[in-house]
PDB file of C-alpha atoms in Angstrom:
ATOM      1  CA  MET A   1     112.392  78.604  95.416  1.00 70.00           C
ATOM      2  CA  ASP A   2     108.430  78.423  95.070  1.00 76.00           C
ATOM      3  CA  LEU A   3     108.744  75.472  97.478  1.00 79.00           C
ATOM      4  CA  LEU A   4     110.446  77.436  99.784  1.00 74.00           C
ATOM      5  CA  GLN A   5     107.963  80.170  99.794  1.00 77.00           C
ATOM      6  CA  LYS A   6     105.452  77.614 100.215  1.00 78.00           C
ATOM      7  CA  LEU A   7     107.191  76.124 103.394  1.00 76.00           C
ATOM      8  CA  LEU A   8     107.325  79.577 104.491  1.00 73.00           C
ATOM      9  CA  ASP A   9     103.580  80.674 103.780  1.00 78.00           C
ATOM     10  CA  ILE A  10     102.748  77.086 105.938  1.00 80.00           C
ATOM     11  CA  VAL A  11     105.345  77.302 108.921  1.00 75.00           C
ATOM     12  CA  LEU A  12     106.337  80.834 109.546  1.00 77.00           C
ATOM     13  CA  LEU A  13     102.943  82.855 110.581  1.00 75.00           C
ATOM     14  CA  PRO A  14     102.069  80.036 113.525  1.00 80.00           C
ATOM     15  CA  LEU A  15     106.344  79.845 114.449  1.00 80.00           C
ATOM     16  CA  THR A  16     105.575  83.424 114.851  1.00 77.00           C
ATOM     17  CA  LEU A  17     102.122  83.425 116.616  1.00 75.00           C
ATOM     18  CA  THR A  18     104.010  80.808 118.998  1.00 81.00           C
ATOM     19  CA  ALA A  19     106.669  83.167 119.723  1.00 77.00           C
ATOM     20  CA  ILE A  20     105.126  86.050 120.122  1.00 75.00           C
ATOM     21  CA  LEU A  21     102.782  84.167 122.823  1.00 78.00           C
ATOM     22  CA  PHE A  22     105.609  82.859 124.870  1.00 76.00           C
ATOM     23  CA  LEU A  23     107.613  86.316 124.392  1.00 75.00           C
ATOM     24  CA  LEU A  24     105.020  88.901 124.836  1.00 72.00           C
ATOM     25  CA  PRO A  25     105.149  88.777 128.867  1.00 79.00           C
ATOM     26  CA  PRO A  26     109.003  89.582 129.354  1.00 78.00           C
ATOM     27  CA  PHE A  27     108.768  92.128 126.053  1.00 67.00           C
ATOM     28  CA  LEU A  28     106.095  93.790 128.146  1.00 69.00           C
ATOM     29  CA  PHE A  29     107.847  93.973 131.291  1.00 66.00           C
ATOM     30  CA  LEU A  30     111.063  95.449 129.784  1.00 73.00           C
ATOM     31  CA  LYS A  31     108.925  97.950 128.146  1.00 64.00           C
ATOM     32  CA  TYR A  32     107.857  98.905 131.107  1.00 62.00           C
ATOM     33  CA  LEU A  33     111.266  99.272 132.679  1.00 66.00           C
ATOM     34  CA  PHE A  34     112.215 101.197 129.932  1.00 65.00           C
ATOM     35  CA  SER A  35     109.459 103.822 130.302  1.00 69.00           C
ATOM     36  CA  LEU A  36     110.239 104.122 134.227  1.00 66.00           C
ATOM     37  CA  LYS A  37     114.090 105.165 132.894  1.00 63.00           C
ATOM     38  CA  ARG A  38     112.534 107.568 129.905  1.00 66.00           C
ATOM     39  CA  ASN A  39     110.166 109.292 132.699  1.00 68.00           C
ATOM     40  CA  ILE A  40     113.105 109.858 135.281  1.00 76.00           C
ATOM     41  CA  ARG A  41     115.652 111.308 131.982  1.00 79.00           C
ATOM     42  CA  SER A  42     112.583 113.418 130.345  1.00 88.00           C
ATOM     43  CA  GLU A  43     114.468 116.068 128.314  1.00 93.00           C
ATOM     44  CA  ASN A  44     114.692 119.538 130.110  1.00 95.00           C
ATOM     45  CA  VAL A  45     113.406 121.738 127.040  1.00 96.00           C
ATOM     46  CA  ALA A  46     114.255 125.281 128.895  1.00 96.00           C
ATOM     47  CA  ASN A  47     116.201 127.669 126.233  1.00 96.00           C
ATOM     48  CA  LYS A  48     115.948 124.857 123.524  1.00 98.00           C
ATOM     49  CA  VAL A  49     114.697 126.020 120.224  1.00 98.00           C
ATOM     50  CA  VAL A  50     111.254 124.438 119.245  1.00 98.00           C
ATOM     51  CA  LEU A  51     109.507 125.154 115.950  1.00 98.00           C
ATOM     52  CA  ILE A  52     105.887 124.691 115.257  1.00 98.00           C
ATOM     53  CA  THR A  53     103.696 124.852 112.340  1.00 97.00           C
ATOM     54  CA  GLY A  54     100.253 125.375 112.454  1.00 95.00           C
ATOM     55  CA  ALA A  55     100.923 126.972 115.589  1.00 95.00           C
ATOM     56  CA  SER A  56      98.132 129.650 114.987  1.00 93.00           C
ATOM     57  CA  SER A  57      95.142 126.991 116.490  1.00 91.00           C
ATOM     58  CA  GLY A  58      94.025 124.119 117.981  1.00 91.00           C
ATOM     59  CA  ILE A  59      96.880 121.357 118.696  1.00 94.00           C
ATOM     60  CA  GLY A  60      99.408 123.266 117.634  1.00 95.00           C
ATOM     61  CA  GLU A  61      98.556 126.496 119.466  1.00 96.00           C
ATOM     62  CA  HIS A  62      98.315 124.232 122.861  1.00 96.00           C
ATOM     63  CA  ILE A  63     101.260 122.710 122.050  1.00 97.00           C
ATOM     64  CA  ALA A  64     103.101 126.340 121.985  1.00 97.00           C
ATOM     65  CA  TYR A  65     101.626 126.785 125.221  1.00 97.00           C
ATOM     66  CA  GLU A  66     102.956 123.864 126.967  1.00 97.00           C
ATOM     67  CA  TYR A  67     106.471 124.046 125.550  1.00 98.00           C
ATOM     68  CA  ALA A  68     106.420 127.896 126.823  1.00 98.00           C
ATOM     69  CA  ARG A  69     105.335 126.609 130.608  1.00 97.00           C
ATOM     70  CA  ARG A  70     108.360 124.350 130.200  1.00 97.00           C
ATOM     71  CA  GLY A  71     110.618 127.674 129.100  1.00 97.00           C
ATOM     72  CA  ALA A  72     111.382 126.326 125.615  1.00 97.00           C
ATOM     73  CA  ILE A  73     111.957 129.421 122.926  1.00 98.00           C
ATOM     74  CA  LEU A  74     109.607 129.036 120.184  1.00 98.00           C
ATOM     75  CA  ALA A  75     109.396 129.934 116.319  1.00 98.00           C
ATOM     76  CA  LEU A  76     105.823 129.944 115.267  1.00 98.00           C
ATOM     77  CA  VAL A  77     104.608 129.514 111.769  1.00 97.00           C
ATOM     78  CA  ALA A  78     101.245 129.323 110.094  1.00 95.00           C
ATOM     79  CA  ARG A  79      99.323 131.187 107.749  1.00 93.00           C
ATOM     80  CA  ARG A  80      97.486 133.667 109.905  1.00 93.00           C
ATOM     81  CA  GLU A  81     100.209 136.183 111.169  1.00 92.00           C
ATOM     82  CA  ASN A  82      97.928 138.218 113.404  1.00 93.00           C
ATOM     83  CA  ARG A  83      96.639 134.952 115.142  1.00 95.00           C
ATOM     84  CA  LEU A  84      99.959 133.575 115.640  1.00 96.00           C
ATOM     85  CA  GLN A  85     101.297 137.066 117.591  1.00 96.00           C
ATOM     86  CA  ILE A  86      98.324 136.507 119.720  1.00 97.00           C
ATOM     87  CA  VAL A  87      99.878 133.024 120.451  1.00 97.00           C
ATOM     88  CA  ALA A  88     103.084 134.308 120.609  1.00 97.00           C
ATOM     89  CA  ASN A  89     102.111 136.980 123.045  1.00 97.00           C
ATOM     90  CA  LYS A  90     100.202 134.427 125.395  1.00 97.00           C
ATOM     91  CA  ALA A  91     103.205 131.888 124.777  1.00 97.00           C
ATOM     92  CA  GLN A  92     105.491 134.438 126.528  1.00 97.00           C
ATOM     93  CA  GLU A  93     103.219 135.352 129.149  1.00 97.00           C
ATOM     94  CA  LEU A  94     103.299 131.283 130.243  1.00 97.00           C
ATOM     95  CA  GLY A  95     107.282 131.434 130.558  1.00 96.00           C
ATOM     96  CA  SER A  96     108.639 131.203 126.561  1.00 97.00           C
ATOM     97  CA  PRO A  97     111.964 133.420 127.040  1.00 97.00           C
ATOM     98  CA  GLU A  98     111.215 134.625 123.251  1.00 97.00           C
ATOM     99  CA  VAL A  99     109.287 133.763 120.522  1.00 97.00           C
ATOM    100  CA  ILE A 100     109.109 134.451 117.188  1.00 97.00           C
ATOM    101  CA  VAL A 101     106.489 134.488 114.178  1.00 97.00           C
ATOM    102  CA  ILE A 102     106.975 133.186 110.712  1.00 97.00           C
ATOM    103  CA  ARG A 103     104.122 133.590 108.306  1.00 96.00           C
ATOM    104  CA  ALA A 104     104.669 130.833 105.668  1.00 96.00           C
ATOM    105  CA  ASP A 105     102.500 128.037 104.100  1.00 96.00           C
ATOM    106  CA  VAL A 106     103.868 124.503 104.433  1.00 96.00           C
ATOM    107  CA  SER A 107     102.602 123.133 101.093  1.00 95.00           C
ATOM    108  CA  LYS A 108     105.074 125.530  99.430  1.00 96.00           C
ATOM    109  CA  ASP A 109     108.812 124.271  99.343  1.00 96.00           C
ATOM    110  CA  GLU A 110     110.258 127.572  99.711  1.00 97.00           C
ATOM    111  CA  GLU A 111     108.503 128.694 102.263  1.00 97.00           C
ATOM    112  CA  CYS A 112     109.523 125.761 104.145  1.00 97.00           C
ATOM    113  CA  LYS A 113     113.180 126.541 103.854  1.00 97.00           C
ATOM    114  CA  HIS A 114     112.244 130.041 104.402  1.00 97.00           C
ATOM    115  CA  PHE A 115     111.348 129.760 107.988  1.00 97.00           C
ATOM    116  CA  ILE A 116     113.872 127.115 108.876  1.00 98.00           C
ATOM    117  CA  ASP A 117     116.377 129.273 107.576  1.00 97.00           C
ATOM    118  CA  GLU A 118     115.027 132.689 109.377  1.00 97.00           C
ATOM    119  CA  THR A 119     114.989 130.028 112.920  1.00 98.00           C
ATOM    120  CA  MET A 120     118.376 129.719 112.258  1.00 98.00           C
ATOM    121  CA  ASN A 121     119.237 132.969 111.632  1.00 97.00           C
ATOM    122  CA  HIS A 122     117.494 134.147 114.475  1.00 97.00           C
ATOM    123  CA  PHE A 123     118.524 131.651 116.827  1.00 97.00           C
ATOM    124  CA  GLY A 124     121.482 129.856 115.487  1.00 96.00           C
ATOM    125  CA  ARG A 125     120.051 126.336 116.780  1.00 97.00           C
ATOM    126  CA  LEU A 126     116.999 124.031 116.667  1.00 98.00           C
ATOM    127  CA  ASP A 127     116.098 121.481 118.944  1.00 98.00           C
ATOM    128  CA  HIS A 128     112.714 120.195 118.268  1.00 98.00           C
ATOM    129  CA  LEU A 129     110.589 120.601 114.857  1.00 98.00           C
ATOM    130  CA  VAL A 130     106.714 120.138 115.130  1.00 98.00           C
ATOM    131  CA  ASN A 131     105.295 119.367 112.131  1.00 98.00           C
ATOM    132  CA  ASN A 132     101.445 119.914 112.873  1.00 96.00           C
ATOM    133  CA  ALA A 133      99.897 121.639 109.850  1.00 93.00           C
ATOM    134  CA  GLY A 134      97.346 119.983 108.622  1.00 90.00           C
ATOM    135  CA  VAL A 135      93.975 120.179 106.943  1.00 87.00           C
ATOM    136  CA  SER A 136      90.921 118.071 106.469  1.00 81.00           C
ATOM    137  CA  ARG A 137      88.093 117.719 104.048  1.00 78.00           C
ATOM    138  CA  VAL A 138      84.981 115.626 104.932  1.00 77.00           C
ATOM    139  CA  ASP A 139      83.071 114.368 101.350  1.00 74.00           C
ATOM    140  CA  LEU A 140      82.198 111.588  99.635  1.00 74.00           C
ATOM    141  CA  PHE A 141      85.310 110.385  97.269  1.00 74.00           C
ATOM    142  CA  GLU A 142      82.785 110.732  94.191  1.00 75.00           C
ATOM    143  CA  ASP A 143      82.349 114.993  95.702  1.00 74.00           C
ATOM    144  CA  SER A 144      85.820 115.329  96.267  1.00 72.00           C
ATOM    145  CA  THR A 145      87.255 118.732  94.503  1.00 73.00           C
ATOM    146  CA  ASP A 146      90.647 120.063  94.936  1.00 72.00           C
ATOM    147  CA  ILE A 147      92.451 116.890  96.379  1.00 74.00           C
ATOM    148  CA  ALA A 148      95.956 117.427  96.046  1.00 81.00           C
ATOM    149  CA  SER A 149      95.857 120.147  98.306  1.00 86.00           C
ATOM    150  CA  ILE A 150      95.195 117.590 101.467  1.00 91.00           C
ATOM    151  CA  MET A 151      98.640 115.716 100.058  1.00 92.00           C
ATOM    152  CA  ASP A 152     100.523 119.126  99.649  1.00 94.00           C
ATOM    153  CA  ILE A 153      99.513 120.162 103.287  1.00 95.00           C
ATOM    154  CA  ASN A 154      99.182 117.418 105.412  1.00 95.00           C
ATOM    155  CA  PHE A 155     101.800 114.973 103.628  1.00 96.00           C
ATOM    156  CA  TRP A 156     104.617 117.300 101.343  1.00 96.00           C
ATOM    157  CA  GLY A 157     104.336 120.010 104.266  1.00 96.00           C
ATOM    158  CA  SER A 158     105.971 117.742 106.824  1.00 97.00           C
ATOM    159  CA  VAL A 159     108.486 116.517 104.221  1.00 97.00           C
ATOM    160  CA  TYR A 160     109.503 119.711 103.453  1.00 97.00           C
ATOM    161  CA  SER A 161     109.925 121.086 106.691  1.00 98.00           C
ATOM    162  CA  THR A 162     112.080 118.085 107.450  1.00 98.00           C
ATOM    163  CA  HIS A 163     114.468 117.853 104.746  1.00 98.00           C
ATOM    164  CA  TYR A 164     115.350 121.458 105.493  1.00 98.00           C
ATOM    165  CA  ALA A 165     115.695 120.654 109.351  1.00 98.00           C
ATOM    166  CA  VAL A 166     117.691 117.690 109.302  1.00 98.00           C
ATOM    167  CA  PRO A 167     120.703 118.985 109.053  1.00 97.00           C
ATOM    168  CA  HIS A 168     120.216 121.438 112.441  1.00 98.00           C
ATOM    169  CA  LEU A 169     118.474 118.649 113.690  1.00 98.00           C
ATOM    170  CA  ARG A 170     121.112 116.324 113.584  1.00 97.00           C
ATOM    171  CA  LYS A 171     123.912 118.667 115.325  1.00 96.00           C
ATOM    172  CA  SER A 172     121.417 119.219 118.456  1.00 96.00           C
ATOM    173  CA  LYS A 173     120.524 115.842 118.597  1.00 95.00           C
ATOM    174  CA  GLY A 174     117.421 116.986 118.354  1.00 97.00           C
ATOM    175  CA  LYS A 175     113.919 115.878 117.787  1.00 98.00           C
ATOM    176  CA  ILE A 176     110.472 115.496 115.396  1.00 98.00           C
ATOM    177  CA  VAL A 177     107.568 115.463 116.479  1.00 98.00           C
ATOM    178  CA  VAL A 178     105.004 114.345 113.853  1.00 97.00           C
ATOM    179  CA  ILE A 179     101.259 115.298 114.333  1.00 96.00           C
ATOM    180  CA  SER A 180      99.242 112.985 112.539  1.00 94.00           C
ATOM    181  CA  SER A 181      95.902 111.149 113.022  1.00 91.00           C
ATOM    182  CA  SER A 182      94.365 107.869 114.456  1.00 87.00           C
ATOM    183  CA  ALA A 183      92.417 108.410 111.087  1.00 85.00           C
ATOM    184  CA  ALA A 184      95.495 106.709 109.050  1.00 85.00           C
ATOM    185  CA  TRP A 185      94.366 103.226 110.445  1.00 82.00           C
ATOM    186  CA  LEU A 186      90.927 104.005 111.176  1.00 80.00           C
ATOM    187  CA  CYS A 187      89.672 104.648 107.487  1.00 74.00           C
ATOM    188  CA  THR A 188      86.424 106.511 108.278  1.00 76.00           C
ATOM    189  CA  PRO A 189      84.355 107.146 105.369  1.00 77.00           C
ATOM    190  CA  ARG A 190      84.157 110.500 103.907  1.00 79.00           C
ATOM    191  CA  LEU A 191      87.624 110.917 105.095  1.00 83.00           C
ATOM    192  CA  SER A 192      89.553 109.117 102.570  1.00 83.00           C
ATOM    193  CA  PHE A 193      92.041 111.620 100.984  1.00 88.00           C
ATOM    194  CA  TYR A 194      92.838 113.033 104.875  1.00 89.00           C
ATOM    195  CA  SER A 195      93.394 109.662 105.967  1.00 89.00           C
ATOM    196  CA  ALA A 196      95.757 108.430 103.114  1.00 91.00           C
ATOM    197  CA  SER A 197      97.992 111.928 103.342  1.00 93.00           C
ATOM    198  CA  LYS A 198      98.254 110.920 107.238  1.00 94.00           C
ATOM    199  CA  ALA A 199      98.758 107.083 106.665  1.00 93.00           C
ATOM    200  CA  ALA A 200     101.788 108.475 104.030  1.00 95.00           C
ATOM    201  CA  GLN A 201     102.923 110.459 106.686  1.00 96.00           C
ATOM    202  CA  ILE A 202     103.194 107.716 109.005  1.00 96.00           C
ATOM    203  CA  CYS A 203     105.353 105.234 107.020  1.00 96.00           C
ATOM    204  CA  PHE A 204     107.380 108.144 105.481  1.00 97.00           C
ATOM    205  CA  PHE A 205     108.551 108.997 108.962  1.00 98.00           C
ATOM    206  CA  GLU A 206     109.077 105.354 109.970  1.00 97.00           C
ATOM    207  CA  SER A 207     111.153 105.162 107.333  1.00 97.00           C
ATOM    208  CA  LEU A 208     113.147 108.132 108.398  1.00 97.00           C
ATOM    209  CA  ARG A 209     113.368 106.850 112.343  1.00 96.00           C
ATOM    210  CA  ALA A 210     115.269 103.885 110.178  1.00 95.00           C
ATOM    211  CA  GLU A 211     117.552 106.075 108.514  1.00 96.00           C
ATOM    212  CA  PHE A 212     118.533 108.202 111.348  1.00 96.00           C
ATOM    213  CA  GLY A 213     118.776 105.574 114.095  1.00 93.00           C
ATOM    214  CA  PRO A 214     119.942 107.499 117.208  1.00 93.00           C
ATOM    215  CA  ASP A 215     120.863 110.722 115.915  1.00 95.00           C
ATOM    216  CA  ILE A 216     117.070 112.469 115.359  1.00 97.00           C
ATOM    217  CA  GLY A 217     114.360 111.154 117.809  1.00 96.00           C
ATOM    218  CA  ILE A 218     110.907 110.765 116.309  1.00 98.00           C
ATOM    219  CA  THR A 219     107.563 111.062 118.157  1.00 97.00           C
ATOM    220  CA  ILE A 220     104.715 109.687 115.881  1.00 97.00           C
ATOM    221  CA  VAL A 221     101.154 111.282 117.098  1.00 96.00           C
ATOM    222  CA  THR A 222      97.849 109.754 116.540  1.00 93.00           C
ATOM    223  CA  PRO A 223      95.021 111.652 118.443  1.00 91.00           C
ATOM    224  CA  GLY A 224      91.828 110.783 118.083  1.00 83.00           C
ATOM    225  CA  VAL A 225      89.441 113.028 117.626  1.00 75.00           C
ATOM    226  CA  THR A 226      90.540 116.833 119.545  1.00 74.00           C
ATOM    227  CA  GLU A 227      89.091 120.196 120.252  1.00 71.00           C
ATOM    228  CA  SER A 228      90.297 122.381 117.337  1.00 59.00           C
ATOM    229  CA  GLU A 229      89.452 124.091 113.867  1.00 56.00           C
ATOM    230  CA  MET A 230      89.260 120.987 111.949  1.00 55.00           C
ATOM    231  CA  THR A 231      86.511 119.645 114.671  1.00 52.00           C
ATOM    232  CA  GLN A 232      84.160 122.125 115.371  1.00 54.00           C
ATOM    233  CA  GLY A 233      80.700 122.694 113.960  1.00 51.00           C
ATOM    234  CA  GLN A 234      79.248 120.352 112.199  1.00 47.00           C
ATOM    235  CA  PHE A 235      82.872 117.936 111.447  1.00 48.00           C
ATOM    236  CA  LEU A 236      81.591 114.723 113.440  1.00 46.00           C
ATOM    237  CA  PRO A 237      77.853 115.017 112.434  1.00 48.00           C
ATOM    238  CA  LYS A 238      79.111 115.429 108.818  1.00 50.00           C
ATOM    239  CA  ILE A 239      81.186 112.200 109.050  1.00 45.00           C
ATOM    240  CA  GLU A 240      78.009 110.407 110.940  1.00 49.00           C
ATOM    241  CA  MET A 241      79.802 109.996 113.986  1.00 51.00           C
ATOM    242  CA  PRO A 242      77.896 112.389 116.630  1.00 51.00           C
ATOM    243  CA  TRP A 243      78.573 109.958 119.760  1.00 48.00           C
ATOM    244  CA  MET A 244      82.459 110.181 119.183  1.00 59.00           C
ATOM    245  CA  PRO A 245      83.848 111.564 122.507  1.00 64.00           C
ATOM    246  CA  VAL A 246      86.283 115.090 121.775  1.00 70.00           C
ATOM    247  CA  GLU A 247      89.676 115.116 123.874  1.00 76.00           C
ATOM    248  CA  SER A 248      90.359 118.936 125.020  1.00 84.00           C
ATOM    249  CA  THR A 249      93.088 120.181 123.306  1.00 89.00           C
ATOM    250  CA  GLU A 250      95.142 120.992 126.350  1.00 92.00           C
ATOM    251  CA  THR A 251      94.991 117.569 127.604  1.00 91.00           C
ATOM    252  CA  CYS A 252      96.298 116.291 124.076  1.00 92.00           C
ATOM    253  CA  ALA A 253      99.074 118.711 123.808  1.00 94.00           C
ATOM    254  CA  LYS A 254     100.557 117.841 127.178  1.00 95.00           C
ATOM    255  CA  ALA A 255     100.529 114.335 126.463  1.00 94.00           C
ATOM    256  CA  ILE A 256     102.569 115.445 123.197  1.00 96.00           C
ATOM    257  CA  VAL A 257     105.108 116.877 125.020  1.00 97.00           C
ATOM    258  CA  ASP A 258     105.090 114.752 127.529  1.00 95.00           C
ATOM    259  CA  SER A 259     105.788 111.896 125.022  1.00 95.00           C
ATOM    260  CA  THR A 260     108.585 113.935 123.189  1.00 96.00           C
ATOM    261  CA  CYS A 261     110.305 114.765 126.219  1.00 96.00           C
ATOM    262  CA  LYS A 262     110.496 111.205 127.440  1.00 94.00           C
ATOM    263  CA  GLY A 263     111.391 109.978 123.932  1.00 93.00           C
ATOM    264  CA  ASP A 264     108.457 107.780 122.980  1.00 94.00           C
ATOM    265  CA  MET A 265     108.469 106.312 119.623  1.00 95.00           C
ATOM    266  CA  TYR A 266     104.556 106.797 119.361  1.00 94.00           C
ATOM    267  CA  LEU A 267     101.464 108.322 120.936  1.00 94.00           C
ATOM    268  CA  THR A 268      97.561 107.610 120.750  1.00 91.00           C
ATOM    269  CA  LYS A 269      95.538 110.220 122.845  1.00 85.00           C
ATOM    270  CA  PRO A 270      93.449 108.943 124.336  1.00 78.00           C
ATOM    271  CA  SER A 271      94.667 105.224 124.272  1.00 77.00           C
ATOM    272  CA  TRP A 272      91.684 104.021 124.230  1.00 76.00           C
ATOM    273  CA  MET A 273      91.540 104.658 120.298  1.00 74.00           C
ATOM    274  CA  ARG A 274      94.085 101.822 119.598  1.00 76.00           C
ATOM    275  CA  VAL A 275      91.492  99.420 120.078  1.00 76.00           C
ATOM    276  CA  GLY A 276      90.243 100.399 116.620  1.00 71.00           C
ATOM    277  CA  PHE A 277      93.691  99.769 115.337  1.00 73.00           C
ATOM    278  CA  TRP A 278      93.653  96.150 116.707  1.00 72.00           C
ATOM    279  CA  MET A 279      90.304  95.128 115.759  1.00 72.00           C
ATOM    280  CA  ARG A 280      91.351  96.241 112.320  1.00 72.00           C
ATOM    281  CA  VAL A 281      94.285  93.924 112.274  1.00 70.00           C
ATOM    282  CA  LEU A 282      92.635  91.238 113.815  1.00 73.00           C
ATOM    283  CA  CYS A 283      89.160  91.286 112.725  1.00 73.00           C
ATOM    284  CA  PRO A 284      89.342  93.378 109.072  1.00 73.00           C
ATOM    285  CA  GLU A 285      85.895  92.029 108.051  1.00 71.00           C
ATOM    286  CA  VAL A 286      83.854  93.345 110.893  1.00 70.00           C
ATOM    287  CA  PHE A 287      85.910  96.529 111.116  1.00 68.00           C
ATOM    288  CA  GLU A 288      84.858  97.364 107.573  1.00 72.00           C
ATOM    289  CA  TRP A 289      81.444  96.521 108.115  1.00 70.00           C
ATOM    290  CA  CYS A 290      81.255  98.614 111.000  1.00 69.00           C
ATOM    291  CA  MET A 291      82.995 101.859 109.212  1.00 65.00           C
ATOM    292  CA  HIS A 292      80.487 100.927 105.965  1.00 65.00           C
ATOM    293  CA  SER A 293      77.673 101.104 108.393  1.00 68.00           C
ATOM    294  CA  ILE A 294      78.202 104.659 109.180  1.00 58.00           C
ATOM    295  CA  LEU A 295      78.129 105.817 106.046  1.00 53.00           C
ATOM    296  CA  VAL A 296      75.093 107.521 104.964  1.00 48.00           C
ATOM    297  CA  ASN A 297      74.764 108.322 101.018  1.00 45.00           C
ATOM    298  CA  ARG A 298      73.781 111.975 101.242  1.00 45.00           C
ATOM    299  CA  PRO A 299      75.949 114.762  99.731  1.00 45.00           C
ATOM    300  CA  CYS A 300      78.367 116.175 101.839  1.00 46.00           C
ATOM    301  CA  THR A 301      81.363 119.062 101.869  1.00 44.00           C
ATOM    302  CA  HIS A 302      83.041 120.570 104.662  1.00 46.00           C
ATOM    303  CA  GLN A 303      86.776 121.770 105.053  1.00 46.00           C
ATOM    304  CA  ASN A 304      88.815 123.473 108.285  1.00 47.00           C
ATOM    305  CA  LYS A 305      92.198 124.339 108.305  1.00 47.00           C
ATOM    306  CA  ASP A 306      94.940 124.668 110.917  1.00 51.00           C
ATOM    307  CA  ARG A 307      97.698 126.000 108.591  1.00 49.00           C
TER     308      ARG A 307
END
């Protein structure tokens, strides 16, 4: 057995790289053809029921507006009910036939069950679940406090919501949208717990996609820095990246809904952020040096929420 392992260590990687070299061009061509097909057969979400968590501001708010423009029926979830009502009113003005708002904290299992049940009781179906609710915290690992809450909201919140939504999404052949983050693979200093929660989220939903097969579509979104409550104020200076361009929330939301309706597996917005992923895979030493070089040893704590 040890001999076999050593043989595989020596032979498998070169063979795989050689195969990729020859198979990549036809694969990319086929992928392009499939993308054209998905564009032509993009899903019409008019009168379909879409539940969005963290819909009171930021990306979640503008995803609600984008679905509304396409005639979707909305269930909006967040902790700030008064803010949700403002979003709901605008969504109806933009074209949504009906919108309900549900106050809930996604970090609590029973409240996730409640808003899924409330949506089903009101509309009788669920077609898309958008797991958007999240929280960021910027500080050094040694200075971190209340670290469990980040995982409770970013990871467990999407797990709880999905757990209760899956039986209904199976019936409708529906879709799950996961708003993760490019921080899951950029591993930015001062964002260790945020990055970990988003990486866990991606791994979880990739596993689910393999389990569900064609029954439920899953689109995993890894945005870069986007305008929201999470990135306003001193966010970029505090992670020592004031040079990072910020994308408009409206542009990001439109790309997310387009990608979901086409049935894409992944979306990175803006697409140039993928350079960081490949740099990390191909040149990990250079990548780590670059990430470490932006860290300044001064205390910093900053928290923003979109729940």
